[in-house]
Amino acid sequence: MTLALDARGRNITTIEGLAEGGKLHPVQQAFVEHDALQCGFCTPGMVMSCAALIDRKPDAGIDEVKAAISGHLCRCGTYPNIFAAVLAVAGENRRRGT
């Protein structure tokens, strides 16, 4: 997590900027497919943290996913679905050799 002031002069990607040409980012798509969406309050932060993780480590494991979302609190309790969604993307990356 970063203060806005500390991002001065840097590129910032928002949840809306993840999709390319109308196609959802793989993490966004996986959240839909695995019913990992919450009430909407923390969904963007969860998606962004998980997308950053997958971009950094395409074959991430469960411990890395847990660490990536550790700064987010979700009262809706969809953590198992979030884990399944991100691990599905990582598994697909492993199958493709990404």
Tab-separated table of C-alpha atoms in Angstrom:
chain	number	residue	atom	x	y	z
A	1	MET	CA	0.000	0.000	0.000
A	2	THR	CA	1.266	3.415	-0.966
A	3	LEU	CA	0.344	6.975	-0.108
A	4	ALA	CA	-0.844	8.900	-3.165
A	5	LEU	CA	1.881	11.478	-2.587
A	6	ASP	CA	4.529	8.764	-2.904
A	7	ALA	CA	3.202	7.883	-6.387
A	8	ARG	CA	3.944	11.346	-7.744
A	9	GLY	CA	5.511	11.112	-11.201
A	10	ARG	CA	4.778	7.389	-11.593
A	11	ASN	CA	2.380	5.520	-13.850
A	12	ILE	CA	-0.677	4.233	-12.034
A	13	THR	CA	-2.973	1.500	-13.304
A	14	THR	CA	-6.516	1.383	-11.965
A	15	ILE	CA	-8.968	-1.513	-12.072
A	16	GLU	CA	-10.451	0.008	-15.226
A	17	GLY	CA	-7.031	-0.013	-16.879
A	18	LEU	CA	-6.428	-3.755	-16.518
A	19	ALA	CA	-8.710	-4.786	-19.386
A	20	GLU	CA	-7.248	-4.490	-22.869
A	21	GLY	CA	-9.463	-3.904	-25.882
A	22	GLY	CA	-12.576	-5.047	-24.062
A	23	LYS	CA	-10.910	-8.264	-22.849
A	24	LEU	CA	-10.621	-8.677	-19.100
A	25	HIS	CA	-7.233	-9.259	-17.483
A	26	PRO	CA	-6.905	-12.988	-16.643
A	27	VAL	CA	-7.295	-12.224	-12.922
A	28	GLN	CA	-10.462	-10.206	-13.538
A	29	GLN	CA	-11.882	-13.053	-15.633
A	30	ALA	CA	-10.939	-15.617	-13.000
A	31	PHE	CA	-12.665	-13.580	-10.283
A	32	VAL	CA	-15.867	-13.758	-12.345
A	33	GLU	CA	-15.498	-17.467	-13.127
A	34	HIS	CA	-14.723	-18.432	-9.519
A	35	ASP	CA	-17.355	-16.201	-7.903
A	36	ALA	CA	-14.618	-14.282	-6.097
A	37	LEU	CA	-16.363	-10.925	-6.317
A	38	GLN	CA	-17.359	-9.300	-3.073
A	39	CYS	CA	-19.754	-6.487	-2.261
A	40	GLY	CA	-17.598	-4.184	-4.367
A	41	PHE	CA	-15.797	-2.267	-1.663
A	42	CYS	CA	-12.624	-4.352	-1.622
A	43	THR	CA	-12.915	-6.103	-5.008
A	44	PRO	CA	-10.787	-3.543	-6.915
A	45	GLY	CA	-7.972	-3.700	-4.369
A	46	MET	CA	-8.010	-7.486	-4.276
A	47	VAL	CA	-7.983	-7.714	-8.081
A	48	MET	CA	-5.189	-5.156	-8.402
A	49	SER	CA	-3.009	-6.858	-5.783
A	50	CYS	CA	-3.551	-10.267	-7.365
A	51	ALA	CA	-2.967	-8.962	-10.908
A	52	ALA	CA	0.283	-7.347	-9.758
A	53	LEU	CA	1.312	-10.644	-8.176
A	54	ILE	CA	0.572	-12.612	-11.361
A	55	ASP	CA	2.412	-10.039	-13.454
A	56	ARG	CA	5.408	-10.321	-11.101
A	57	LYS	CA	5.229	-14.092	-10.522
A	58	PRO	CA	3.012	-15.793	-13.122
A	59	ASP	CA	3.150	-19.183	-11.365
A	60	ALA	CA	2.420	-17.896	-7.843
A	61	GLY	CA	1.429	-20.335	-5.135
A	62	ILE	CA	-1.051	-20.081	-2.275
A	63	ASP	CA	1.388	-18.476	0.168
A	64	GLU	CA	2.206	-15.728	-2.313
A	65	VAL	CA	-1.487	-15.100	-2.978
A	66	LYS	CA	-2.143	-14.842	0.753
A	67	ALA	CA	0.752	-12.401	1.129
A	68	ALA	CA	-0.473	-10.329	-1.844
A	69	ILE	CA	-3.890	-9.741	-0.299
A	70	SER	CA	-2.720	-9.473	3.294
A	71	GLY	CA	-3.301	-5.717	3.304
A	72	HIS	CA	-6.977	-6.114	2.400
A	73	LEU	CA	-9.813	-6.965	4.735
A	74	CYS	CA	-12.986	-8.475	3.311
A	75	ARG	CA	-15.994	-8.908	5.507
A	76	CYS	CA	-17.851	-10.816	2.752
A	77	GLY	CA	-15.495	-13.746	3.285
A	78	THR	CA	-14.815	-14.859	-0.281
A	79	TYR	CA	-11.174	-15.613	0.472
A	80	PRO	CA	-11.392	-19.278	-0.653
A	81	ASN	CA	-12.843	-18.164	-3.997
A	82	ILE	CA	-10.155	-15.497	-4.400
A	83	PHE	CA	-7.471	-18.090	-3.735
A	84	ALA	CA	-9.074	-20.462	-6.262
A	85	ALA	CA	-9.324	-17.724	-8.893
A	86	VAL	CA	-5.709	-16.594	-8.644
A	87	LEU	CA	-4.354	-20.125	-8.379
A	88	ALA	CA	-6.332	-21.022	-11.532
A	89	VAL	CA	-4.579	-18.222	-13.412
A	90	ALA	CA	-1.208	-19.318	-12.029
A	91	GLY	CA	-1.961	-22.927	-12.966
A	92	GLU	CA	-2.851	-21.906	-16.509
A	93	ASN	CA	0.400	-19.947	-16.720
A	94	ARG	CA	2.324	-23.032	-15.570
A	95	ARG	CA	0.588	-25.177	-18.235
A	96	ARG	CA	1.479	-22.635	-20.925
A	97	GLY	CA	5.010	-22.211	-19.598
A	98	THR	CA	4.518	-18.486	-18.892
